[in-house]
């Protein structure tokens, strides 16, 4: 059974930090590109970052560039998202997702986790 399980969300003040984790199982993790997405109430799902399976290249949305860092540990089948200088507008449900393709739009991803809530207070 394929599973992606996010953890590490919570409530933090603006300017604070959180580290999200996404633990994967049930598929060949090394072969999959992993993305982080988020969705705030009343808003569309949007991409946050992505890490490729081939060379570990990372890509970031402009609204998180310089504040968020994504990494992966293939030995642990886990990806991480370190989030610094958090802003109230970062408040959302954060999802990790896997695709055997390249970094792309959310509809290109095959597997999804249930999400972890991040709330940033002002």
PDB file of N, CA, C and O in Angstrom, residues 35 85 122:
ATOM      1  N   UNK A  35       6.974  16.479  -4.319  1.00  0.00           N
ATOM      2  CA  UNK A  35       6.611  17.883  -4.240  1.00  0.00           C
ATOM      3  C   UNK A  35       5.894  18.215  -2.942  1.00  0.00           C
ATOM      4  O   UNK A  35       5.260  17.343  -2.332  1.00  0.00           O
ATOM      5  N   UNK A  85      11.370  32.097   8.688  1.00  0.00           N
ATOM      6  CA  UNK A  85      10.762  33.421   8.460  1.00  0.00           C
ATOM      7  C   UNK A  85       9.317  33.290   8.021  1.00  0.00           C
ATOM      8  O   UNK A  85       8.876  33.936   7.050  1.00  0.00           O
ATOM      9  N   UNK A 122       0.018  36.289  13.558  1.00  0.00           N
ATOM     10  CA  UNK A 122       0.685  37.597  13.376  1.00  0.00           C
ATOM     11  C   UNK A 122       1.004  38.246  14.702  1.00  0.00           C
ATOM     12  O   UNK A 122       0.575  37.807  15.759  1.00  0.00           O
TER      13      UNK A 122
END
